[in-house]
Coordinates of C-alpha atoms in Angstrom, one line a residue:
Chain A
X192 CA -0.1 0.4 0.1
X193 CA 2.8 1.6 -0.2
X194 CA 2.3 5.7 -2.4
X195 CA 4.2 5.2 -5.8
X196 CA 3.6 8.5 -8.3
X197 CA 1.3 11.0 -6.4
X198 CA -2.1 12.6 -9.7
X199 CA 0.2 14.9 -10.0
X200 CA 3.4 13.9 -10.9
X201 CA 1.3 11.8 -13.1
X202 CA 0.3 14.8 -14.6
X203 CA 3.1 16.8 -14.3
X204 CA 5.2 15.0 -17.0
X205 CA 5.0 14.8 -20.8
X206 CA 5.6 12.0 -22.5
X207 CA 9.2 11.2 -22.8
X208 CA 10.8 12.8 -25.7
X209 CA 10.9 9.4 -27.7
X210 CA 13.9 8.3 -29.3
X211 CA 11.9 7.8 -33.0
X212 CA 8.9 8.2 -34.7
X213 CA 7.8 6.3 -37.4
X214 CA 11.5 7.3 -38.5
X215 CA 14.2 6.0 -36.7
X216 CA 17.6 8.2 -36.5
X217 CA 19.4 5.5 -39.6
X218 CA 16.2 6.4 -41.6
X219 CA 17.1 11.0 -41.2
X220 CA 20.8 9.6 -42.7
X221 CA 19.7 7.8 -45.5
X222 CA 19.3 11.1 -48.3
X223 CA 16.4 10.4 -50.2
X224 CA 14.7 10.2 -47.0
X225 CA 15.7 13.3 -45.7
X226 CA 15.8 15.4 -48.5
X227 CA 12.2 14.3 -48.8
X228 CA 10.9 14.8 -45.6
X229 CA 12.7 18.0 -44.9
X230 CA 10.2 19.2 -47.9
X231 CA 7.8 17.9 -46.9
X232 CA 8.6 19.8 -43.6
X233 CA 9.0 22.8 -45.7
X234 CA 5.6 23.7 -47.4
X235 CA 4.3 22.0 -44.0
X236 CA 5.8 25.0 -41.9
X237 CA 4.7 27.0 -45.1
X238 CA 0.8 25.9 -44.4
X239 CA 0.8 26.8 -41.1
X240 CA 2.1 29.8 -41.0
X241 CA 0.0 31.0 -44.4
X242 CA -2.8 29.6 -42.7
X243 CA -2.7 30.2 -38.9
X244 CA -0.1 33.0 -38.6
X245 CA -0.5 35.4 -41.5
X246 CA -4.4 36.1 -41.2
X247 CA -3.5 37.1 -37.7
X248 CA -1.4 39.3 -39.3
X249 CA -3.4 41.0 -42.0
X250 CA -6.4 41.3 -39.6
X251 CA -3.8 43.8 -37.5
X252 CA -2.8 45.8 -40.6
X253 CA -5.9 46.1 -41.7
X254 CA -7.1 47.3 -38.2
X255 CA -4.6 50.4 -37.9
X256 CA -5.1 50.6 -42.5
X257 CA -6.9 53.8 -44.0
X258 CA -10.4 52.2 -46.6
X259 CA -8.5 53.1 -49.2
X260 CA -5.5 51.5 -48.7
X261 CA -7.7 48.3 -47.6
X262 CA -9.3 48.1 -51.1
X263 CA -6.0 49.5 -53.3
X264 CA -3.3 46.9 -51.7
X265 CA -5.6 43.9 -50.0
X266 CA -2.6 41.6 -50.1
X267 CA 0.0 43.7 -48.9
X268 CA 1.3 42.9 -44.5
X269 CA 2.1 46.6 -44.4
X270 CA -0.2 49.4 -44.0
X271 CA 0.4 52.9 -45.5
X272 CA 0.1 54.9 -43.9
X273 CA -0.6 53.5 -40.7
X274 CA -3.4 54.6 -38.7
X275 CA -3.0 52.8 -34.7
X276 CA -5.8 56.4 -33.6
X277 CA -8.0 53.5 -35.9
X278 CA -8.2 51.8 -32.9
X279 CA -9.3 54.5 -30.1
X280 CA -11.9 55.4 -32.8
X281 CA -13.3 52.5 -33.5
X282 CA -12.5 51.3 -29.0
X283 CA -14.9 54.4 -28.5
X284 CA -17.6 54.6 -31.5
X285 CA -18.3 51.2 -31.2
X286 CA -18.1 51.0 -27.5
X287 CA -16.4 48.1 -27.4
X288 CA -14.8 48.8 -23.7
X289 CA -18.8 48.0 -23.0
X290 CA -19.3 45.1 -24.6
X291 CA -15.4 43.6 -23.4
X292 CA -16.7 44.1 -20.2
X293 CA -19.5 42.1 -20.4
X294 CA -17.8 39.2 -22.3
X295 CA -15.7 39.4 -18.9
X296 CA -18.2 39.6 -16.8
X297 CA -19.9 36.5 -18.6
X298 CA -16.2 34.1 -18.9
X299 CA -15.7 35.8 -15.2
X300 CA -18.5 33.7 -14.0
X301 CA -19.4 30.7 -15.9
X302 CA -15.5 29.9 -15.6
X303 CA -16.8 30.1 -11.6
X304 CA -19.6 28.4 -11.8
X305 CA -17.6 25.7 -14.0
X306 CA -14.9 24.6 -10.9
X307 CA -16.8 24.7 -8.2
X308 CA -19.5 22.8 -10.4
X309 CA -16.6 20.6 -11.1
X310 CA -14.5 20.2 -8.0
X311 CA -17.3 19.8 -5.5
X312 CA -19.1 16.7 -7.8
X313 CA -15.8 15.2 -8.2
X314 CA -15.5 15.2 -5.2
X315 CA -18.8 13.0 -4.3
X316 CA -17.8 11.1 -6.9
X317 CA -14.3 10.5 -6.2
X318 CA -13.7 10.8 -2.8
X319 CA -16.8 10.1 -0.9
X320 CA -18.6 7.4 -3.5
X321 CA -22.0 7.4 -1.9
X322 CA -24.6 4.3 -3.0
X323 CA -26.0 6.4 -4.6
X324 CA -22.4 7.6 -6.6
X325 CA -23.0 5.4 -9.9
X326 CA -26.4 7.0 -10.7
X327 CA -25.8 10.0 -10.8
X328 CA -22.8 9.6 -12.7
X329 CA -24.9 8.5 -15.5
X330 CA -27.4 11.2 -15.4
X331 CA -24.5 13.7 -16.1
X332 CA -22.7 11.5 -18.9
X333 CA -26.0 10.7 -20.7
X334 CA -25.7 14.5 -21.0
X335 CA -22.8 14.1 -23.1
X336 CA -24.8 12.2 -25.7
X337 CA -27.2 14.9 -26.0
X338 CA -25.8 17.9 -27.8
X339 CA -26.4 21.1 -26.7
X340 CA -28.8 22.3 -29.5
X341 CA -31.6 20.3 -30.1
X342 CA -32.5 20.8 -26.3
X343 CA -32.0 24.6 -27.2
X344 CA -35.4 25.3 -27.0
X345 CA -36.5 23.7 -23.9
X346 CA -33.2 25.4 -22.5
X347 CA -34.4 28.9 -23.9
X348 CA -38.0 27.9 -22.5
X349 CA -36.6 26.5 -19.0
X350 CA -34.6 30.2 -18.4
X351 CA -37.1 32.2 -19.9
X352 CA -38.9 30.9 -16.9
X353 CA -37.7 28.6 -13.6
X354 CA -39.6 25.9 -12.5
X355 CA -40.7 26.0 -9.2
X356 CA -38.9 29.4 -8.9
X357 CA -41.0 31.4 -11.3
X358 CA -37.6 33.9 -11.7
X359 CA -36.1 35.0 -15.5
X360 CA -33.4 34.6 -16.3
X361 CA -33.0 36.3 -19.8
X362 CA -31.3 39.6 -20.1
X363 CA -28.9 38.3 -16.6
X364 CA -25.4 37.3 -16.5
X365 CA -27.1 33.7 -14.8
X366 CA -28.3 32.8 -17.9
X367 CA -25.1 32.5 -19.1
X368 CA -23.2 31.2 -16.0
X369 CA -25.5 29.2 -15.1
X370 CA -25.5 27.1 -18.2
X371 CA -22.3 27.0 -18.1
X372 CA -21.6 25.3 -15.0
X373 CA -23.8 22.0 -16.7
X374 CA -21.6 20.7 -18.1
X375 CA -20.4 15.8 -17.7
X376 CA -16.7 16.9 -19.9
X377 CA -15.4 18.6 -17.2
X378 CA -17.0 16.1 -14.1
X379 CA -15.3 13.8 -15.8
X380 CA -12.3 14.7 -16.1
X381 CA -11.7 15.7 -12.1
X382 CA -13.6 13.1 -11.6
X383 CA -10.5 11.3 -12.9
X384 CA -8.0 13.0 -11.5
X385 CA -9.3 12.4 -7.6
X386 CA -10.0 9.1 -8.2
X387 CA -6.2 8.4 -9.0
X388 CA -5.5 10.7 -3.9
X389 CA -4.2 7.3 -3.1
X390 CA -7.3 6.2 -0.6
X391 CA -4.8 6.1 2.4
X392 CA -4.2 10.0 2.7
X393 CA -8.7 10.1 3.9
X394 CA -8.2 6.8 5.9
X395 CA -5.7 8.5 7.7
X396 CA -7.3 12.5 7.6
X397 CA -10.4 10.1 9.2
X398 CA -9.0 9.2 11.7
X399 CA -7.4 12.4 12.6
X400 CA -10.8 12.8 12.8
X401 CA -11.2 15.0 9.9
X402 CA -14.8 15.9 8.8
X403 CA -15.2 16.0 4.8
X404 CA -14.7 19.4 4.2
X405 CA -10.8 19.3 5.7
X406 CA -10.5 16.8 3.2
X407 CA -11.6 18.3 0.8
X408 CA -10.6 22.0 1.0
X409 CA -7.2 21.0 3.0
X410 CA -5.9 17.6 0.8
X411 CA -7.7 16.8 -2.2
X412 CA -7.8 20.5 -3.8
X413 CA -3.9 21.6 -2.5
X414 CA -2.7 18.8 -4.8
X415 CA -5.6 19.4 -8.0
X416 CA -4.0 22.6 -9.0
X417 CA -3.0 20.5 -12.8
X418 CA -6.3 19.8 -13.0
X419 CA -8.5 22.9 -12.1
X420 CA -5.8 24.6 -15.2
X421 CA -6.4 22.5 -17.3
X422 CA -10.4 22.9 -16.3
X423 CA -10.2 26.7 -16.1
X424 CA -8.3 26.9 -18.9
X425 CA -10.6 25.2 -21.3
X426 CA -13.9 26.7 -19.7
X427 CA -12.4 30.5 -20.0
X428 CA -11.1 29.3 -24.0
X429 CA -14.7 28.1 -24.3
X430 CA -17.0 30.4 -22.9
X431 CA -15.3 33.3 -24.9
X432 CA -16.6 31.8 -27.9
X433 CA -20.0 31.7 -26.4
X434 CA -22.4 33.4 -29.8
X435 CA -25.6 31.0 -30.0
X436 CA -26.0 30.9 -26.6
X437 CA -25.4 34.4 -25.5
X438 CA -27.5 35.5 -28.6
X439 CA -31.3 33.7 -27.2
X440 CA -30.5 35.5 -24.3
X441 CA -29.0 37.6 -24.3
X442 CA -30.4 41.0 -26.4
X443 CA -30.5 44.0 -25.0
X444 CA -26.9 45.5 -25.7
X445 CA -26.6 46.6 -22.7
X446 CA -25.5 43.0 -21.9
X447 CA -24.1 41.2 -25.0
X448 CA -20.5 40.6 -25.2
X449 CA -18.2 40.9 -27.8
X450 CA -19.3 37.5 -30.2
X451 CA -22.8 39.1 -29.7
X452 CA -22.1 42.9 -30.4
X453 CA -20.1 42.6 -33.4
X454 CA -22.3 40.4 -35.8
X455 CA -24.6 43.3 -35.1
X456 CA -22.1 46.6 -35.9
X457 CA -21.1 45.1 -39.2
X458 CA -23.6 45.6 -41.1
X459 CA -23.3 49.1 -40.3
X460 CA -19.4 51.1 -40.0
X461 CA -16.3 51.1 -41.2
X462 CA -14.6 47.6 -42.5
X463 CA -10.9 49.1 -40.9
X464 CA -12.5 50.2 -37.6
X465 CA -14.8 46.1 -37.6
X466 CA -11.3 44.7 -38.0
X467 CA -10.5 46.6 -35.0
X468 CA -13.0 45.2 -32.9
X469 CA -12.4 41.9 -34.3
X470 CA -8.9 42.2 -33.1
X471 CA -9.6 43.6 -30.2
X472 CA -11.7 39.8 -29.3
X473 CA -9.6 38.1 -30.4
X474 CA -5.8 39.7 -29.1
X475 CA -6.7 37.8 -24.6
X476 CA -8.0 33.7 -26.5
X477 CA -4.1 34.0 -28.6
X478 CA -2.8 35.5 -25.1
X479 CA -3.2 33.1 -23.5
X480 CA -3.3 30.4 -25.3
X481 CA 0.8 31.2 -25.9
X482 CA 0.6 32.0 -22.3
X483 CA -0.4 28.5 -21.1
X484 CA 0.1 26.6 -24.2
X485 CA 1.5 23.4 -22.7
X486 CA -1.5 22.6 -20.2
X487 CA -4.9 23.4 -23.3
X488 CA -3.0 21.1 -25.5
X489 CA -2.9 18.6 -22.8
X490 CA -6.2 19.0 -21.7
X491 CA -7.1 18.9 -25.6
X492 CA -5.2 15.8 -25.4
X493 CA -7.3 14.8 -22.5
X494 CA -10.5 15.3 -24.5
X495 CA -9.6 12.9 -27.6
X496 CA -10.2 10.0 -24.5
X497 CA -13.9 10.9 -24.9
X498 CA -16.4 8.7 -25.9
Chain B
X193 CA -7.3 21.0 13.0
X194 CA -3.7 19.4 12.3
X195 CA -2.9 16.5 9.9
X196 CA 0.0 14.7 11.5
X197 CA 2.6 13.8 8.0
X198 CA 3.0 10.3 8.6
X199 CA -0.5 10.1 8.6
X200 CA -0.8 12.1 5.7
X201 CA 2.6 9.7 4.2
X202 CA -0.1 6.3 4.5
X203 CA 2.9 4.9 5.5
X204 CA 3.5 4.9 9.1
X205 CA 5.5 1.9 9.6
X206 CA 2.9 -0.4 11.6
X207 CA 0.1 0.2 9.2
X208 CA 0.5 -1.6 7.1
X209 CA 0.6 -4.8 9.6
X210 CA -2.5 -2.7 11.7
X211 CA -5.1 -3.4 8.5
X212 CA -4.0 -6.3 7.6
X213 CA -6.7 -7.1 10.5
X214 CA -9.3 -5.5 9.5
X215 CA -10.2 -5.2 6.5
X216 CA -11.2 -1.0 5.3
X217 CA -14.1 -1.1 3.0
X218 CA -16.5 -2.1 6.7
X219 CA -17.8 1.0 7.2
X220 CA -20.3 1.2 10.3
X221 CA -24.0 1.7 9.3
X222 CA -24.2 5.4 10.7
X223 CA -21.0 6.3 8.8
X224 CA -21.8 5.9 5.5
X225 CA -25.7 7.5 6.8
X226 CA -23.9 10.7 7.1
X227 CA -21.6 9.6 3.4
X228 CA -25.0 10.2 2.7
X229 CA -25.7 13.3 3.5
X230 CA -22.0 14.2 3.0
X231 CA -22.2 13.6 -0.4
X232 CA -25.1 14.9 -1.3
X233 CA -24.1 18.6 0.6
X234 CA -21.1 18.8 -1.7
X235 CA -23.9 17.1 -4.6
X236 CA -26.2 20.1 -4.2
X237 CA -24.7 22.7 -6.7
X238 CA -24.8 19.7 -9.8
X239 CA -28.1 18.6 -8.5
X240 CA -29.7 21.3 -9.0
X241 CA -28.0 22.9 -12.0
X242 CA -28.0 20.0 -14.3
X243 CA -31.2 19.6 -12.8
X244 CA -32.3 22.8 -14.3
X245 CA -30.3 23.4 -17.3
X246 CA -29.2 19.8 -17.9
X247 CA -31.9 17.2 -17.2
X248 CA -34.4 19.0 -17.2
X249 CA -34.7 20.7 -20.9
X250 CA -34.3 16.7 -22.4
X251 CA -37.3 16.0 -20.7
X252 CA -38.9 19.0 -21.6
X253 CA -37.5 18.7 -25.4
X254 CA -39.3 15.9 -26.4
X255 CA -43.4 17.5 -23.7
X256 CA -43.0 20.6 -25.6
X257 CA -42.7 19.4 -29.6
X258 CA -46.3 18.2 -29.6
X259 CA -47.3 21.8 -27.3
X260 CA -47.6 25.0 -29.1
X261 CA -47.2 28.2 -26.6
X262 CA -46.9 31.8 -27.5
X263 CA -45.5 32.4 -23.6
X264 CA -48.4 33.6 -22.1
X265 CA -51.3 30.9 -21.3
X266 CA -50.8 28.3 -20.4
X267 CA -49.3 25.8 -22.8
X268 CA -52.0 23.7 -25.3
X269 CA -51.0 20.7 -26.9
X270 CA -51.4 20.1 -29.6
X271 CA -50.8 16.2 -31.3
X272 CA -48.5 15.9 -34.5
X273 CA -49.9 19.8 -35.8
X274 CA -46.2 21.1 -35.1
X275 CA -45.1 18.2 -37.8
X276 CA -47.3 19.3 -40.2
X277 CA -46.7 22.5 -40.2
X278 CA -43.0 21.6 -41.1
X279 CA -43.3 19.0 -43.4
X280 CA -45.4 21.4 -45.2
X281 CA -42.7 24.3 -45.2
X282 CA -40.6 23.3 -48.6
X283 CA -38.0 24.7 -46.9
X284 CA -36.9 21.7 -44.7
X285 CA -36.0 19.3 -48.4
X286 CA -33.7 22.3 -48.8
X287 CA -31.7 22.6 -45.4
X288 CA -31.9 19.4 -45.0
X289 CA -29.5 18.6 -48.9
X290 CA -27.8 22.4 -47.7
X291 CA -26.6 20.8 -44.6
X292 CA -25.9 16.9 -45.5
X293 CA -23.9 18.5 -48.8
X294 CA -21.5 20.9 -45.8
X295 CA -21.8 17.8 -43.9
X296 CA -19.9 15.9 -46.9
X297 CA -17.7 18.8 -48.1
X298 CA -16.5 19.2 -44.7
X299 CA -15.5 15.4 -44.6
X300 CA -13.6 15.6 -47.2
X301 CA -11.5 18.7 -46.1
X302 CA -11.3 18.3 -42.5
X303 CA -10.6 14.2 -42.0
X304 CA -7.5 13.8 -44.3
X305 CA -5.9 17.2 -44.1
X306 CA -4.8 17.1 -40.2
X307 CA -5.0 13.6 -40.0
X308 CA -1.8 13.7 -42.1
X309 CA -0.2 17.3 -40.6
X310 CA -0.1 16.0 -37.6
X311 CA 1.9 12.7 -39.3
X312 CA 4.2 15.7 -40.7
X313 CA 4.5 17.1 -37.7
X314 CA 4.6 13.9 -35.6
X315 CA 8.0 13.3 -37.6
X316 CA 9.7 16.8 -36.5
X317 CA 12.5 17.3 -34.8
X318 CA 12.1 20.7 -34.2
X319 CA 10.1 22.9 -34.2
X320 CA 7.4 21.7 -32.9
X321 CA 5.7 23.5 -30.7
X322 CA 5.6 26.5 -32.6
X323 CA 4.1 24.0 -35.3
X324 CA 1.4 23.1 -31.9
X325 CA 0.9 26.8 -31.7
X326 CA 0.2 28.3 -35.4
X327 CA -1.9 25.1 -36.2
X328 CA -4.2 25.8 -32.8
X329 CA -4.3 29.6 -33.3
X330 CA -7.3 29.7 -36.4
X331 CA -8.8 27.8 -33.2
X332 CA -8.5 29.8 -30.4
X333 CA -10.0 33.2 -32.1
X334 CA -13.6 33.4 -31.1
X335 CA -16.3 31.8 -34.5
X336 CA -17.7 35.1 -34.7
X337 CA -14.5 36.7 -35.2
X338 CA -13.3 34.0 -37.4
X339 CA -16.5 33.9 -39.9
X340 CA -16.3 38.4 -40.1
X341 CA -13.1 38.2 -40.9
X342 CA -13.3 35.6 -43.9
X343 CA -16.5 37.4 -45.0
X344 CA -14.2 39.9 -45.4
X345 CA -11.9 37.9 -47.0
X346 CA -14.2 36.2 -49.1
X347 CA -15.4 40.1 -50.6
X348 CA -16.9 39.6 -54.0
X349 CA -15.6 42.3 -57.3
X350 CA -11.1 42.5 -57.7
X351 CA -10.5 44.3 -54.9
X352 CA -11.7 40.6 -52.1
X353 CA -8.1 39.6 -50.8
X354 CA -9.1 35.9 -51.5
X355 CA -9.9 36.8 -55.6
X356 CA -6.3 39.6 -55.1
X357 CA -4.7 36.6 -54.8
X358 CA -6.0 34.4 -57.2
X359 CA -5.8 37.2 -59.8
X360 CA -2.0 35.9 -58.6
X361 CA -2.1 33.3 -60.4
X362 CA -4.0 34.5 -63.1
X363 CA -8.5 32.8 -62.6
X364 CA -10.5 35.3 -62.2
X365 CA -12.0 37.3 -59.8
X366 CA -15.0 34.6 -58.5
X367 CA -18.2 36.1 -56.6
X368 CA -18.0 34.1 -54.2
X369 CA -20.5 34.7 -51.1
X370 CA -23.1 36.2 -53.8
X371 CA -22.9 33.2 -55.6
X372 CA -25.2 29.7 -54.8
X373 CA -23.0 27.6 -56.2
X374 CA -19.8 29.4 -53.6
X375 CA -21.7 30.2 -50.9
X376 CA -22.0 26.5 -49.1
X377 CA -17.6 25.3 -50.4
X378 CA -16.3 29.1 -49.0
X379 CA -18.5 28.4 -45.4
X380 CA -16.6 25.3 -45.3
X381 CA -13.1 26.3 -45.4
X382 CA -14.5 29.0 -42.8
X383 CA -15.2 26.5 -40.5
X384 CA -12.9 23.9 -41.4
X385 CA -9.9 26.3 -41.0
X386 CA -11.5 27.4 -37.4
X387 CA -11.6 23.9 -36.8
X388 CA -8.2 21.7 -37.7
X389 CA -6.3 22.7 -35.2
X390 CA -8.7 21.0 -32.9
X391 CA -8.2 18.1 -34.9
X392 CA -5.0 17.8 -35.1
X393 CA -3.8 18.2 -31.6
X394 CA -5.7 15.0 -31.0
X395 CA -4.0 13.4 -33.2
X396 CA -0.6 14.2 -32.4
X397 CA -1.6 12.6 -29.1
X398 CA -2.9 9.7 -30.1
X399 CA 0.5 9.7 -32.6
X400 CA 3.5 9.9 -29.9
X401 CA 0.8 7.0 -28.0
X402 CA 1.5 4.3 -31.0
X403 CA 5.2 2.6 -29.2
X404 CA 8.0 2.9 -30.8
X405 CA 9.1 -1.3 -30.7
X406 CA 6.2 -1.1 -34.2
X407 CA 8.1 0.7 -35.9
X408 CA 12.1 -0.4 -34.6
X409 CA 10.4 -4.3 -35.4
X410 CA 8.5 -3.4 -38.8
X411 CA 12.0 -1.6 -40.0
X412 CA 13.6 -4.7 -39.1
X413 CA 12.0 -6.8 -41.5
X414 CA 12.6 -4.2 -44.0
X415 CA 9.5 -2.1 -43.9
X416 CA 9.5 0.9 -46.0
X417 CA 8.2 4.1 -44.5
X418 CA 5.6 4.5 -46.4
X419 CA 4.5 0.8 -45.4
X420 CA 5.2 1.7 -41.7
X421 CA 2.4 4.4 -42.3
X422 CA 0.0 2.4 -44.0
X423 CA 0.1 -1.1 -41.2
X424 CA 1.4 0.4 -38.2
X425 CA 0.4 4.1 -38.0
X426 CA -3.1 4.2 -39.0
X427 CA -4.0 0.8 -37.4
X428 CA -2.9 1.9 -34.8
X429 CA -4.6 5.4 -34.9
X430 CA -7.7 3.5 -36.2
X431 CA -9.8 4.5 -32.9
X432 CA -8.7 8.3 -32.5
X433 CA -10.1 8.1 -36.5
X434 CA -13.7 6.9 -36.2
X435 CA -14.2 8.8 -32.8
X436 CA -12.9 12.2 -34.3
X437 CA -14.6 11.7 -38.1
X438 CA -18.0 11.2 -36.3
X439 CA -17.7 14.1 -33.4
X440 CA -17.1 15.4 -36.7
X441 CA -20.5 14.6 -38.4
X442 CA -22.1 14.8 -35.1
X443 CA -20.8 18.3 -34.7
X444 CA -22.0 19.3 -39.3
X445 CA -24.3 19.0 -38.8
X446 CA -24.9 21.0 -36.1
X447 CA -23.7 24.1 -37.8
X448 CA -24.9 27.4 -37.3
X449 CA -23.1 30.2 -37.1
X450 CA -20.8 30.6 -40.8
X451 CA -24.3 31.0 -42.1
X452 CA -26.4 32.5 -39.6
X453 CA -23.4 35.8 -39.5
X454 CA -21.8 35.2 -42.9
X455 CA -24.4 34.7 -45.6
X456 CA -27.2 34.7 -43.1
X457 CA -29.1 31.4 -45.3
X458 CA -28.1 33.6 -48.3
X459 CA -28.0 33.4 -51.4
X460 CA -31.3 31.7 -52.7
X461 CA -31.9 29.8 -50.0
X462 CA -28.4 28.1 -51.1
X463 CA -26.9 28.2 -47.1
X464 CA -30.1 27.4 -44.9
X465 CA -28.9 25.0 -42.6
X466 CA -31.4 22.7 -39.9
X467 CA -30.0 25.0 -37.7
X468 CA -30.6 27.5 -38.9
X469 CA -34.5 26.8 -39.7
X470 CA -35.2 26.1 -35.7
X471 CA -33.4 29.0 -34.8
X472 CA -36.2 31.0 -37.0
X473 CA -38.9 29.5 -36.5
X474 CA -37.6 29.9 -33.0
X475 CA -36.9 33.8 -32.7
X476 CA -37.3 35.0 -35.7
X477 CA -41.5 33.3 -35.9
X478 CA -42.1 32.8 -32.0
X479 CA -43.2 28.9 -33.0
X480 CA -41.5 27.1 -30.6
X481 CA -43.4 23.8 -30.5
X482 CA -42.3 23.6 -34.2
X483 CA -38.7 24.6 -33.1
X484 CA -38.7 22.0 -30.3
X485 CA -40.7 19.9 -32.9
X486 CA -37.3 20.2 -35.4
X487 CA -34.3 19.8 -32.5
X488 CA -36.6 16.4 -31.6
X489 CA -36.3 15.2 -35.3
X490 CA -33.1 16.1 -35.2
X491 CA -31.4 14.9 -32.4
X492 CA -33.5 11.3 -34.3
X493 CA -31.2 11.5 -37.3
X494 CA -27.8 12.2 -34.9
X495 CA -29.3 8.6 -32.9
X496 CA -29.9 7.2 -36.1
X497 CA -26.0 8.6 -37.2
X498 CA -24.0 7.6 -34.5
X499 CA -25.9 3.5 -34.6
X500 CA -25.9 3.2 -37.8
X501 CA -22.0 4.3 -37.6
X502 CA -21.2 2.1 -34.2
X503 CA -22.7 -0.5 -35.9
X504 CA -20.4 -0.1 -39.2
X505 CA -17.4 0.4 -37.8
X506 CA -17.3 -2.4 -35.2
X507 CA -17.7 -4.8 -38.1
X508 CA -14.6 -3.6 -39.1
X509 CA -12.5 -3.3 -35.9
X510 CA -13.1 -7.1 -35.2
X511 CA -11.7 -7.9 -37.8

C-alpha cells in the first residue's frame, strides 16, 4: 500500500522524449528520406504560417489601415499609412470597452461556476462515493450524448421562466453563467483525477478526525491544481467563444458580449473599424493560449480520449 | 485542526500491519449514512444546475414538440400538428440537403488534411511547439471573429483578398458568398479553418501513443516508411480516427454560426441549414413548438447516424 506516484506528478510528466517516431535515426541519414521529409516539412510550415499566422497579421494590418489602402492593396501586410488611432476610434465609436467588459463578466462567471461544480461533484463521486453515486454519474454522462443544440429551445424556455421558482434569467449574466456549469466533460476530467489520489490519505485524515469538508479543502484541492488549471483554461476558452447561446438569451445590447455585438455592428461600420473590433476580441484568447499552450494542448489530448 | 504528517504519508510504520487484521472496507452503518448525506451537500450545486439546465430541458424537449405555447397562456397540446406544419414547409428538404452537403464537404477536407498534418508534425525534430501553436491559433479565435474576418476575405470583385490571390495566379474574380454554388464551399472553408487545429492536436496526442517498438520491428523486417505508416500508424490510430470522424459528422450537422453570420441562409436559400431553421422558427416567428419538433427530428437523425456508425465501425474493427 505504498504510494508510488502522486497523481500530480503523473499529470505533470509529459511524454518521455521519444528517440524515434515512424522514422529512425538511421532513416534520417538516408539522403532520399532526409530530402523528401525535409521538403514536406518545409511545405507544412509554409502552409501553417500562411493559414495560422498570416490571417491574424492581416487582421492587425487592416485594423490600422485606411479604407482606401485596404481596397488598393488588399494583399499587403504593411499598412500605408499606419493609422494607429483607428483602434481608439473604433473603441469609442463601437463602444468596445463596454462589450469587452460584458464578455469578461460572462467568461469569469462561467469559469467560477464550472470550477465549483466540477470540483464538488468530482469530490463527491470520486472520494466520498455514496451508494447513489453511480446513478448520479450515469445521469451526468447521459448529457454528453445529447448535443446542446437539440435541447436549445427547451433550455431557452427554462431560462425564461425557471420551473418551481418562477424567475426569468434572460438579459442577466446568470442566463449564461449557470448553464455553463452543466458540463459533463469537466466533471469527468476532475473525477478521474481525484480517483488517482491514494485513498490512504483520506482514511488517515479521517482517523485524525477530519471531516469531509476539511479533506476537500486541505488535502484534495491543494493536490489538484494541475487539473483545476486544465479545467479553468478549457472553460475560459470555451466561454470566450460562445455565440449562439448569448445571442438568444441576451437580447438587450447593454448585456451583450463582444461576440454577439460584433455581427450587429458589422452591418453599419467602416470595415477598418470593424476589423479593429475583431482584433480586440481576438487578443485576449490568443494571449491566454500562447502563455498556457502546454496545459491547453494537454487538455485537448485528454479530450481525444472522450467517447 | 492539524493533520500529522506521518498519517498523511499513509506509510507510517505499523499501519500496514494494523490494516491486515482490520478489513478497511467495512464502515459502520451510521458512517455510511453520514457519507451519503455529506455527498449530497457536495452534489447540491451539480444536481441543481444539471436538473435545471440539462435534465429538465432534455425531458421538456420531448414534451414541447407536441405543444404550442405563446409564452403567456399555459401551453396547449396540439399532437402532431407541429410536425405537419414542418413537413409542409418547402424549406425543410432544402435545409436538410444543404446540411448534408455541408457535412460531406467538411469531411472531404476536414478528415484527411488534419491527419496528414499530424503525421508530418509528429516527425518534426525541431519547431514542434511552434507548429502546434500555428495549427491551433485559428481555433483560439472566437468563431464570430473568424467568420466576420473571412467575410471580408471573400468580398467579391477584384479587391477582395481571396480574389486578389486568385488574380495573382491568373484566375478571375469569383462571386464567393454571392453565388448559390460557391456560398456553401466558402462556409466549409471557414469552418474547416477554425476547426482543423483541434483535430490535429488530438491526432498528435494519439500518434505519440503508438509504441516505437512496433516501428522498430517493422523497420527490421524491411518495411519502408510508407508501409510503416499504412500498416502500423493508421491501424493504431483507427480508434481515434473513427471517434473524431463521428464527432465531426455530429458537429457539422449542427452548423449554425457560419451560415447565420456570413450569409444568413442566402443567397437564394443556398446555405439555410437545419439549425438556422430551428433558430428562425423559434426566435423570428416565435413558434417554439415547431422549433422543438425540428430539434427532436434532428436528435433522432443524430441518434440514427451514431447507431449506424457504431454498427459499421464495430464490424470493421473486429477483423
